[in-house]
Structure formats: structure tokens, C-alpha cells
Amino acid sequence: MNIVDRFLKYVSFCTTSDENTGMTPSTPGQMEFARYLAEELKSIGMTDVSLDSNGYIMATLESNQPSEVSSQVPVIGFIAHMDTSPDASGRNVKASIVKAEERDYIDPRYAGQDVIVTDTTTLLGADDKAGIAEIVTAMEYLIQHPEIKHGKVRIGFTPDEEIGCGADHFDVKKFGAEFAYTMDGGAVGELEYENFNAAACKIHVHGLNVHPGTAYHKMRNSMRIAYQIAVMLPRFQTPEHTQGYEGFYHLIGMNGTVEETTLSYIIRDHDRTQFEYRKRELEHLVRKINTEYGEGTAEIEIRDQYYNMREKIEPVMYIIDLAKEAMESVGLTPVVKPIRGGTDGARLSFEGLPCPNIFAGGENFHSRYEYLPIPSMEKAMEVILQIIQKA
């Protein structure tokens, strides 16, 4: 199966993750997709294919070199995630191939290229089914071309990356790679080894509902109090007002009644000191609300999700140099930049598996206007092949 057909098959699976289920994987579609992938990996000739009860897939491409050579070659891993973002629907994706100039939201630099798009009622799923398609197609190519000599390669596909849980049950020891790459970046040429420090936050506000005709000095409207918290945060420290290394507070959900309201935030900053300050600031605002309205009016829960992988990658920068060399060998100029987000690789790096991030080729992730230039996806697969051969 070619890489385009493979990707189009993958996006037919609805794998939207859901942070509220408390399960792994968080949604049944992810396990359905995982079962399909496990069978596909067996069918193309991968060995040691495993699928565990949490939806994690691992498989091996054995070295085809003499044992005395293989022992000197590092075991390399490639990782991608199966879930898609809850920010937009991933059900009944209607994908089609168009020329870039046929859609006004596609960057003009892709003019003339074939691009995979949706009908704009759903996201596409290039984040990160493009990464999976690139890895699987690269493995199939190497299996079909045994004249290309390579060492042992491990691949892994994870659930629930989009809700910060992709590495929760990833067995680094079982994976057994010296280092790995997540194929989870954006535009062609991107190479990333810095990411946000990240936390999720929920603020629960408790109100008191009284008939509005007799509410004077009695009613406590939790929605109005929650709004008060929201506007106390710095107005311009939000995603739409920040770039590069700048951090933010992002209100991603507000649900409430007069009696109860919940604010859901994500907190992001590349600098660890500033990251810790942002968490303390939210706690401070909750204390202010409780001073004004009474103890227990607002409660806060903060959960760290992942940290900046830079400190774990810098001691092994040769893996960045390897990726750069691979990109240059296929005619790309590496674009080294910080991730304004995170990947499974961030947490895995802290668990002993250095894991920078390479482009998968898609654009406008988490959006109904997500798209995937086909040449970018093909280049990503070529980069995988070059990394394996140059290791």
C-alpha cells in the first residue's frame, strides 16, 4: 500500500481522545485502530508485534547486518500517536486530494502540490496519523529492499497523546531503543528538541442559587465569580497573543450554572521558573476569591503533564546532528525551532529515552482546516529511511 492510501485508510478511524473517561485508551476508537495497525504490521513482515490492554503497540524491524556489525549500531526508535485532538471532530472524516491553490487557507509555498484536505466539518488527523503512515511505509520499504543495510529498529504507537497521557503506560525498558524520534511535528523540515513545560488546571467555583426576586445579598452566582477569575489573568498572555518562547494561560473550557462552574485551563511555558510562577499565580487568584466570597468558594486542581525535553537532549546532541544530516541528504534545510506544544517524546526523554521531534508534514493541526501536503509526507518517510541508514 502506498503512503497516501495508507494515510487515507487511517483517517477513516475515529480516534478522538477524551480526558474525562479515566480510561486508557480514553476512547474505543483508538483500540479499534490499534488492532488494525497491529495486524498491518504483522502483514508487512514486522516481528515482535505487541498490543497491550492499554492500546500501546510496539514492533521490531530486525537488523539485516552481521551480528558483529549490528552490535555496534544503536537501536533506534520511531514513535507516533494514534489519537486526534478533542478540539475538533474526528468522526466521519471526508478527505480528498486537491491542488494547494484550490483552498485559500493553504500556505502559498505549497502551490502546485497535491494536498490532502477535509470538507472542513472535521479535522483531518494528520496529527498524528501522518506520522504513523510515514513510519509504517518506511518499515515496509526496508523489508521489501533487503539490499539496504540497517540496524535494529523499534517502532511504537501510543494512545491519548493529545490529552497529555501518551507516555503514561509506555514501557521504555521493553521498547529497548537507545534513542528515538517522534514523527509528530508540523511543516516540512521542522526539527524540535525544546517544548513547553505543561500543566492542566481545573478551577471549581461553588455558588448559591436563590430566587432572583429575593436574591439580594444572598445569591452567589458561580458563573460571575468564575468570570472574575478569568479576567484577573493577564489579558495578553494567551495563545493568540504569544509566539516563540512566550508562555500563556489558555482557557479551554467553561461549564456552569449559578450553583457550580468549572474553568479548565492549560498552562504553558518553555522556562521552568516561569512555568512554576504561572501555577502559583492561579493558586493566588483562587485564594483571593476565597478571601472575598468565603473559604471553599473556589477550589483548584493542577496536574503537571510534561516538561521541556531540552535538558535531556543536550547531553546527546549527536541525535539532533543525525536528524539534520538525514534531512539535508534528502534536499531539506532543517528548521530547528521550539515546539509550542508537546509530544510523547518530552515525557519519554525524562524516562530515559531521548526523543526529539521530527516533522510529519501537516499544517493547521487541531483545526477543521488541517491539511497535509503529500510531498511533505513523502519527505518525512525519506528522512526516516536516511536516519536508519546513517546511524
Short mmCIF file of C-alpha atoms in Angstrom, two decimals:
data_model
loop_
_atom_site.label_atom_id
_atom_site.label_comp_id
_atom_site.label_asym_id
_atom_site.label_seq_id
_atom_site.Cartn_x
_atom_site.Cartn_y
_atom_site.Cartn_z
CA MET A 1 0.00 0.00 0.00
CA ASN A 2 1.41 3.43 -0.87
CA ILE A 3 1.74 6.12 1.76
CA VAL A 4 -1.25 8.17 0.59
CA ASP A 5 -3.68 5.23 0.52
CA ARG A 6 -2.36 4.15 3.90
CA PHE A 7 -2.98 7.58 5.41
CA LEU A 8 -6.47 7.81 3.90
CA LYS A 9 -7.30 4.44 5.45
CA TYR A 10 -6.04 5.59 8.83
CA VAL A 11 -8.17 8.74 8.95
CA SER A 12 -11.30 6.62 8.49
CA PHE A 13 -10.88 5.56 12.14
CA CYS A 14 -12.35 7.96 14.69
CA THR A 15 -9.70 8.20 17.40
CA THR A 16 -10.58 11.43 19.21
CA SER A 17 -9.27 11.24 22.77
CA ASP A 18 -11.28 12.30 25.83
CA GLU A 19 -9.71 13.40 29.12
CA ASN A 20 -12.91 12.76 31.06
CA THR A 21 -13.26 8.98 30.69
CA GLY A 22 -10.44 7.99 33.06
CA MET A 23 -9.57 5.02 30.79
CA THR A 24 -6.57 4.11 28.65
CA PRO A 25 -7.12 4.36 25.80
CA SER A 26 -9.65 7.03 26.59
CA THR A 27 -11.94 6.16 23.67
CA PRO A 28 -12.83 2.83 21.99
CA GLY A 29 -11.93 4.02 18.50
CA GLN A 30 -8.28 4.15 19.48
CA MET A 31 -8.26 0.46 20.39
CA GLU A 32 -10.05 -0.38 17.16
CA PHE A 33 -7.36 1.47 15.22
CA ALA A 34 -4.62 -0.17 17.30
CA ARG A 35 -5.90 -3.64 16.43
CA TYR A 36 -5.89 -2.73 12.76
CA LEU A 37 -2.32 -1.41 12.98
CA ALA A 38 -1.06 -4.48 14.83
CA GLU A 39 -2.39 -6.74 12.09
CA GLU A 40 -0.97 -4.49 9.39
CA LEU A 41 2.48 -4.56 10.98
CA LYS A 42 2.40 -8.36 11.01
CA SER A 43 1.27 -8.45 7.39
CA ILE A 44 4.19 -6.32 6.14
CA GLY A 45 6.71 -8.52 7.95
CA MET A 46 7.46 -6.76 11.25
CA THR A 47 8.39 -9.00 14.17
CA ASP A 48 7.69 -8.90 17.92
CA VAL A 49 4.41 -7.10 17.26
CA SER A 50 2.63 -6.48 20.55
CA LEU A 51 -0.58 -4.69 21.51
CA ASP A 52 -1.24 -4.35 25.22
CA SER A 53 -4.52 -3.78 27.06
CA ASN A 54 -3.89 -0.01 27.17
CA GLY A 55 -3.59 0.27 23.41
CA TYR A 56 0.20 0.58 23.09
CA ILE A 57 1.74 -1.01 20.01
CA MET A 58 5.38 -1.99 19.66
CA ALA A 59 7.14 -3.84 16.85
CA THR A 60 10.63 -4.64 15.57
CA LEU A 61 12.46 -4.41 12.29
CA GLU A 62 15.37 -6.76 12.83
CA SER A 63 18.87 -5.83 11.73
CA ASN A 64 19.91 -7.32 8.39
CA GLN A 65 23.61 -6.95 9.07
CA PRO A 66 26.10 -9.46 10.50
CA SER A 67 25.93 -9.72 14.28
CA GLU A 68 29.39 -8.19 14.73
CA VAL A 69 28.19 -5.11 12.83
CA SER A 70 24.74 -4.97 14.41
CA SER A 71 26.22 -4.91 17.89
CA GLN A 72 27.95 -1.64 17.02
CA VAL A 73 24.82 0.05 15.63
CA PRO A 74 22.39 1.74 18.06
CA VAL A 75 18.82 0.51 18.28
CA ILE A 76 16.73 3.42 17.01
CA GLY A 77 13.05 4.01 17.73
CA PHE A 78 10.29 5.85 15.87
CA ILE A 79 7.09 6.81 17.69
CA ALA A 80 3.75 8.36 16.71
CA HIS A 81 0.36 8.69 18.39
CA MET A 82 -2.96 7.25 17.30
CA ASP A 83 -5.40 9.71 18.85
CA THR A 84 -6.62 13.00 17.43
CA SER A 85 -7.38 16.21 19.27
CA PRO A 86 -10.70 16.78 21.07
CA ASP A 87 -10.57 20.37 19.77
CA ALA A 88 -12.44 19.36 16.60
CA SER A 89 -14.44 16.35 15.50
CA GLY A 90 -12.53 13.37 14.11
CA ARG A 91 -15.62 11.35 13.16
CA ASN A 92 -16.60 10.65 9.55
CA VAL A 93 -13.59 12.39 8.09
CA LYS A 94 -14.20 13.15 4.41
CA ALA A 95 -10.73 13.54 2.95
CA SER A 96 -9.90 14.49 -0.62
CA ILE A 97 -6.84 15.46 -2.65
CA VAL A 98 -6.74 18.94 -4.18
CA LYS A 99 -4.16 21.30 -5.59
CA ALA A 100 -2.91 23.68 -2.94
CA GLU A 101 -4.16 26.79 -4.70
CA GLU A 102 -7.74 25.45 -4.63
CA ARG A 103 -8.03 26.25 -0.91
CA ASP A 104 -7.39 29.76 0.35
CA TYR A 105 -6.25 28.55 3.78
CA ILE A 106 -3.29 26.58 2.37
CA ASP A 107 0.08 28.34 2.56
CA PRO A 108 1.13 29.65 -0.89
CA ARG A 109 4.52 27.95 -0.56
CA TYR A 110 2.74 24.66 -1.37
CA ALA A 111 1.43 25.99 -4.69
CA GLY A 112 1.21 23.29 -7.32
CA GLN A 113 1.40 20.46 -4.80
CA ASP A 114 -1.22 17.79 -4.16
CA VAL A 115 -2.64 18.34 -0.69
CA ILE A 116 -4.99 16.21 1.42
CA VAL A 117 -7.83 18.23 2.96
CA THR A 118 -11.21 17.66 4.57
CA ASP A 119 -14.61 19.13 3.77
CA THR A 120 -13.94 21.44 6.80
CA THR A 121 -16.57 19.79 9.00
CA THR A 122 -13.89 17.74 10.83
CA LEU A 123 -10.18 17.81 11.41
CA LEU A 124 -8.07 15.65 9.10
CA GLY A 125 -5.99 13.62 11.53
CA ALA A 126 -2.55 14.33 10.07
CA ASP A 127 -1.68 14.91 13.73
CA ASP A 128 -0.54 12.21 14.02
CA LYS A 129 -1.77 9.63 11.54
CA ALA A 130 0.63 11.13 9.03
CA GLY A 131 3.45 10.14 11.39
CA ILE A 132 2.13 6.60 11.64
CA ALA A 133 1.78 6.30 7.86
CA GLU A 134 5.34 7.53 7.37
CA ILE A 135 6.80 5.09 9.87
CA VAL A 136 4.85 2.07 8.60
CA THR A 137 5.63 2.86 4.95
CA ALA A 138 9.34 3.28 5.75
CA MET A 139 9.38 -0.09 7.52
CA GLU A 140 7.63 -1.76 4.60
CA TYR A 141 10.12 -0.22 2.17
CA LEU A 142 13.10 -1.56 4.11
CA ILE A 143 11.54 -5.01 4.35
CA GLN A 144 10.97 -5.01 0.59
CA HIS A 145 14.53 -3.79 -0.10
CA PRO A 146 16.87 -6.05 1.92
CA GLU A 147 19.83 -4.70 -0.04
CA ILE A 148 19.59 -1.59 2.16
CA LYS A 149 21.63 -2.46 5.23
CA HIS A 150 20.40 -1.28 8.61
CA GLY A 151 20.48 -2.00 12.31
CA LYS A 152 17.60 -2.95 14.59
CA VAL A 153 14.67 -0.55 14.60
CA ARG A 154 11.83 -0.36 17.11
CA ILE A 155 8.53 1.39 16.45
CA GLY A 156 5.83 2.40 18.92
CA PHE A 157 2.34 3.83 18.57
CA THR A 158 0.64 5.37 21.58
CA PRO A 159 -2.88 6.44 22.59
CA ASP A 160 -4.03 9.68 24.23
CA GLU A 161 -1.09 11.95 23.43
CA GLU A 162 -3.47 14.83 22.77
CA ILE A 163 -4.69 14.79 26.38
CA GLY A 164 -1.18 14.57 27.81
CA CYS A 165 -1.32 10.86 28.65
CA GLY A 166 0.52 9.27 25.73
CA ALA A 167 3.51 8.20 27.79
CA ASP A 168 1.55 7.09 30.88
CA HIS A 169 1.95 3.38 30.18
CA PHE A 170 4.82 3.38 27.69
CA ASP A 171 7.35 0.73 28.75
CA VAL A 172 10.72 2.31 27.93
CA LYS A 173 12.64 -0.79 29.02
CA LYS A 174 10.55 -3.08 26.82
CA PHE A 175 10.93 -0.69 23.89
CA GLY A 176 14.68 -1.13 24.20
CA ALA A 177 15.91 1.70 21.98
CA GLU A 178 18.97 3.83 22.69
CA PHE A 179 17.12 6.89 21.41
CA ALA A 180 14.03 7.60 19.35
CA TYR A 181 12.22 10.22 17.32
CA THR A 182 8.57 11.16 17.45
CA MET A 183 7.19 11.82 13.97
CA ASP A 184 4.77 14.40 15.30
CA GLY A 185 5.97 17.78 14.08
CA GLY A 186 4.35 20.18 11.66
CA ALA A 187 5.64 21.67 8.43
CA VAL A 188 8.28 20.04 6.27
CA GLY A 189 11.82 20.41 7.63
CA GLU A 190 10.92 21.04 11.27
CA LEU A 191 13.20 19.52 13.90
CA GLU A 192 12.45 20.18 17.55
CA TYR A 193 14.10 19.35 20.83
CA GLU A 194 12.60 22.10 23.02
CA ASN A 195 8.98 22.10 24.11
CA PHE A 196 6.68 23.70 26.62
CA ASN A 197 6.54 22.75 30.25
CA ALA A 198 2.86 21.91 30.56
CA ALA A 199 0.14 21.60 33.18
CA ALA A 200 -3.62 21.17 33.20
CA CYS A 201 -5.75 23.11 35.65
CA LYS A 202 -9.37 22.96 36.76
CA ILE A 203 -10.95 25.59 38.98
CA HIS A 204 -14.27 24.63 40.56
CA VAL A 205 -16.43 27.52 41.77
CA HIS A 206 -19.30 26.87 44.18
CA GLY A 207 -22.22 29.30 44.20
CA LEU A 208 -25.57 29.63 45.94
CA ASN A 209 -28.78 29.81 43.93
CA VAL A 210 -31.69 31.82 45.31
CA HIS A 211 -34.83 33.02 43.56
CA PRO A 212 -33.73 36.20 41.76
CA GLY A 213 -36.62 38.12 43.27
CA THR A 214 -35.22 37.58 46.77
CA ALA A 215 -31.52 37.22 45.93
CA TYR A 216 -30.30 40.48 47.46
CA HIS A 217 -27.13 39.78 49.49
CA LYS A 218 -27.90 36.04 49.32
CA MET A 219 -27.19 34.74 45.83
CA ARG A 220 -23.63 33.82 44.87
CA ASN A 221 -23.53 33.29 41.09
CA SER A 222 -20.69 30.87 40.40
CA MET A 223 -20.53 31.86 36.72
CA ARG A 224 -19.93 35.50 37.56
CA ILE A 225 -17.26 34.55 40.10
CA ALA A 226 -15.59 32.28 37.55
CA TYR A 227 -15.60 35.12 35.03
CA GLN A 228 -13.94 37.31 37.65
CA ILE A 229 -11.11 34.77 37.92
CA ALA A 230 -10.73 34.61 34.15
CA VAL A 231 -10.39 38.38 33.70
CA MET A 232 -7.84 38.69 36.53
CA LEU A 233 -5.32 36.79 34.40
CA PRO A 234 -3.04 38.86 32.12
CA ARG A 235 -5.05 39.72 29.02
CA PHE A 236 -2.23 39.24 26.51
CA GLN A 237 -0.71 36.06 27.95
CA THR A 238 -2.93 33.85 25.83
CA PRO A 239 -2.16 31.68 22.76
CA GLU A 240 -3.49 34.27 20.32
CA HIS A 241 -1.11 36.93 21.69
CA THR A 242 2.10 34.91 22.13
CA GLN A 243 4.72 33.26 19.94
CA GLY A 244 8.19 31.68 20.03
CA TYR A 245 9.29 31.10 23.60
CA GLU A 246 6.45 33.09 25.17
CA GLY A 247 4.20 31.18 27.56
CA PHE A 248 0.48 31.51 28.20
CA TYR A 249 -2.66 30.63 30.11
CA HIS A 250 -5.28 29.07 27.84
CA LEU A 251 -8.92 28.81 28.89
CA ILE A 252 -10.14 25.70 27.07
CA GLY A 253 -13.47 25.13 28.77
CA MET A 254 -16.11 26.86 30.89
CA ASN A 255 -19.16 24.96 32.07
CA GLY A 256 -21.53 26.17 34.69
CA THR A 257 -24.75 27.17 36.36
CA VAL A 258 -25.47 29.58 39.16
CA GLU A 259 -24.65 26.78 41.62
CA GLU A 260 -21.49 25.31 40.07
CA THR A 261 -18.98 26.41 37.42
CA THR A 262 -15.75 24.81 36.26
CA LEU A 263 -12.96 26.58 34.39
CA SER A 264 -10.47 24.38 32.53
CA TYR A 265 -7.05 25.81 31.69
CA ILE A 266 -3.83 24.60 30.20
CA ILE A 267 -0.64 26.33 31.36
CA ARG A 268 2.42 26.50 29.11
CA ASP A 269 5.92 27.99 29.34
CA HIS A 270 9.34 26.99 27.99
CA ASP A 271 11.08 28.42 31.05
CA ARG A 272 10.67 26.17 34.09
CA THR A 273 10.85 29.07 36.58
CA GLN A 274 8.13 30.98 34.74
CA PHE A 275 6.08 27.80 34.47
CA GLU A 276 6.12 27.36 38.23
CA TYR A 277 5.21 31.04 38.66
CA ARG A 278 2.17 30.64 36.40
CA LYS A 279 0.85 27.80 38.54
CA ARG A 280 1.37 29.81 41.73
CA GLU A 281 -0.45 32.78 40.18
CA LEU A 282 -3.58 30.70 39.56
CA GLU A 283 -3.45 29.43 43.13
CA HIS A 284 -3.10 33.03 44.31
CA LEU A 285 -6.20 34.10 42.38
CA VAL A 286 -8.21 31.29 43.97
CA ARG A 287 -7.09 32.44 47.42
CA LYS A 288 -8.21 35.99 46.58
CA ILE A 289 -11.65 34.73 45.55
CA ASN A 290 -11.97 32.74 48.77
CA THR A 291 -10.99 35.80 50.81
CA GLU A 292 -13.71 37.82 49.09
CA TYR A 293 -16.51 35.26 48.96
CA GLY A 294 -15.67 32.83 51.75
CA GLU A 295 -13.40 29.86 52.19
CA GLY A 296 -14.24 26.98 49.85
CA THR A 297 -15.91 29.14 47.22
CA ALA A 298 -13.22 28.16 44.72
CA GLU A 299 -11.06 25.05 44.59
CA ILE A 300 -8.15 24.41 42.25
CA GLU A 301 -6.58 21.25 40.83
CA ILE A 302 -3.29 21.46 38.92
CA ARG A 303 -1.66 18.47 37.23
CA ASP A 304 1.75 18.64 35.55
CA GLN A 305 1.67 16.98 32.14
CA TYR A 306 5.22 17.14 30.78
CA TYR A 307 8.43 19.18 30.92
CA ASN A 308 10.85 20.74 28.44
CA MET A 309 12.94 17.93 26.94
CA ARG A 310 15.88 20.24 26.14
CA GLU A 311 17.78 19.36 29.32
CA LYS A 312 17.66 15.66 28.38
CA ILE A 313 18.58 16.14 24.70
CA GLU A 314 21.54 18.50 25.09
CA PRO A 315 23.83 15.76 26.53
CA VAL A 316 23.17 13.62 23.39
CA MET A 317 23.14 16.25 20.66
CA TYR A 318 24.53 13.74 18.18
CA ILE A 319 20.96 12.50 17.69
CA ILE A 320 20.00 16.02 16.54
CA ASP A 321 23.02 16.10 14.23
CA LEU A 322 21.94 12.73 12.81
CA ALA A 323 18.47 14.05 12.04
CA LYS A 324 19.90 17.21 10.45
CA GLU A 325 22.20 15.15 8.25
CA ALA A 326 19.30 12.93 7.20
CA MET A 327 17.18 15.95 6.24
CA GLU A 328 19.98 17.55 4.27
CA SER A 329 20.58 14.32 2.38
CA VAL A 330 17.02 14.44 1.01
CA GLY A 331 17.30 18.08 -0.01
CA LEU A 332 15.78 19.75 3.06
CA THR A 333 17.12 22.59 5.17
CA PRO A 334 16.43 21.69 8.81
CA VAL A 335 14.27 24.22 10.63
CA VAL A 336 15.23 23.90 14.30
CA LYS A 337 12.61 25.59 16.46
CA PRO A 338 10.91 25.21 19.85
CA ILE A 339 7.63 23.31 19.93
CA ARG A 340 4.74 25.45 21.09
CA GLY A 341 3.19 22.30 22.42
CA GLY A 342 4.40 18.89 23.47
CA THR A 343 4.88 15.34 22.29
CA ASP A 344 5.15 11.92 23.86
CA GLY A 345 8.88 12.41 23.39
CA ALA A 346 9.01 15.10 26.06
CA ARG A 347 7.97 12.73 28.82
CA LEU A 348 9.86 9.78 27.35
CA SER A 349 13.04 11.84 27.37
CA PHE A 350 12.64 12.25 31.13
CA GLU A 351 12.09 8.50 31.45
CA GLY A 352 15.44 7.67 29.86
CA LEU A 353 14.58 7.59 26.15
CA PRO A 354 15.93 10.76 24.46
CA CYS A 355 13.27 11.55 21.91
CA PRO A 356 13.32 14.73 19.77
CA ASN A 357 10.57 15.53 17.31
CA ILE A 358 10.62 15.45 13.50
CA PHE A 359 8.06 16.93 11.12
CA ALA A 360 5.15 14.80 9.94
CA GLY A 361 4.19 17.40 7.33
CA GLY A 362 0.72 18.56 8.32
CA GLU A 363 -0.46 22.11 8.93
CA ASN A 364 -3.28 23.75 10.92
CA PHE A 365 -3.36 20.93 13.48
CA HIS A 366 -6.43 20.62 15.74
CA SER A 367 -8.47 22.56 13.20
CA ARG A 368 -11.18 21.88 10.66
CA TYR A 369 -8.76 23.48 8.21
CA GLU A 370 -5.98 20.97 8.84
CA TYR A 371 -4.20 19.84 5.68
CA LEU A 372 -1.34 17.61 4.59
CA PRO A 373 0.84 18.30 1.52
CA ILE A 374 1.65 14.89 0.05
CA PRO A 375 5.28 15.77 -0.83
CA SER A 376 5.87 16.73 2.83
CA MET A 377 4.64 13.34 3.99
CA GLU A 378 6.85 11.61 1.45
CA LYS A 379 9.88 13.64 2.58
CA ALA A 380 9.25 12.64 6.19
CA MET A 381 9.34 8.98 5.19
CA GLU A 382 12.62 9.58 3.32
CA VAL A 383 14.10 11.19 6.43
CA ILE A 384 13.24 8.09 8.47
CA LEU A 385 15.00 5.90 5.92
CA GLN A 386 18.08 8.12 5.96
CA ILE A 387 18.31 8.21 9.76
CA ILE A 388 18.22 4.41 9.86
CA GLN A 389 20.90 4.07 7.20
CA LYS A 390 23.19 6.73 8.67
CA ALA A 391 23.02 5.60 12.31
#
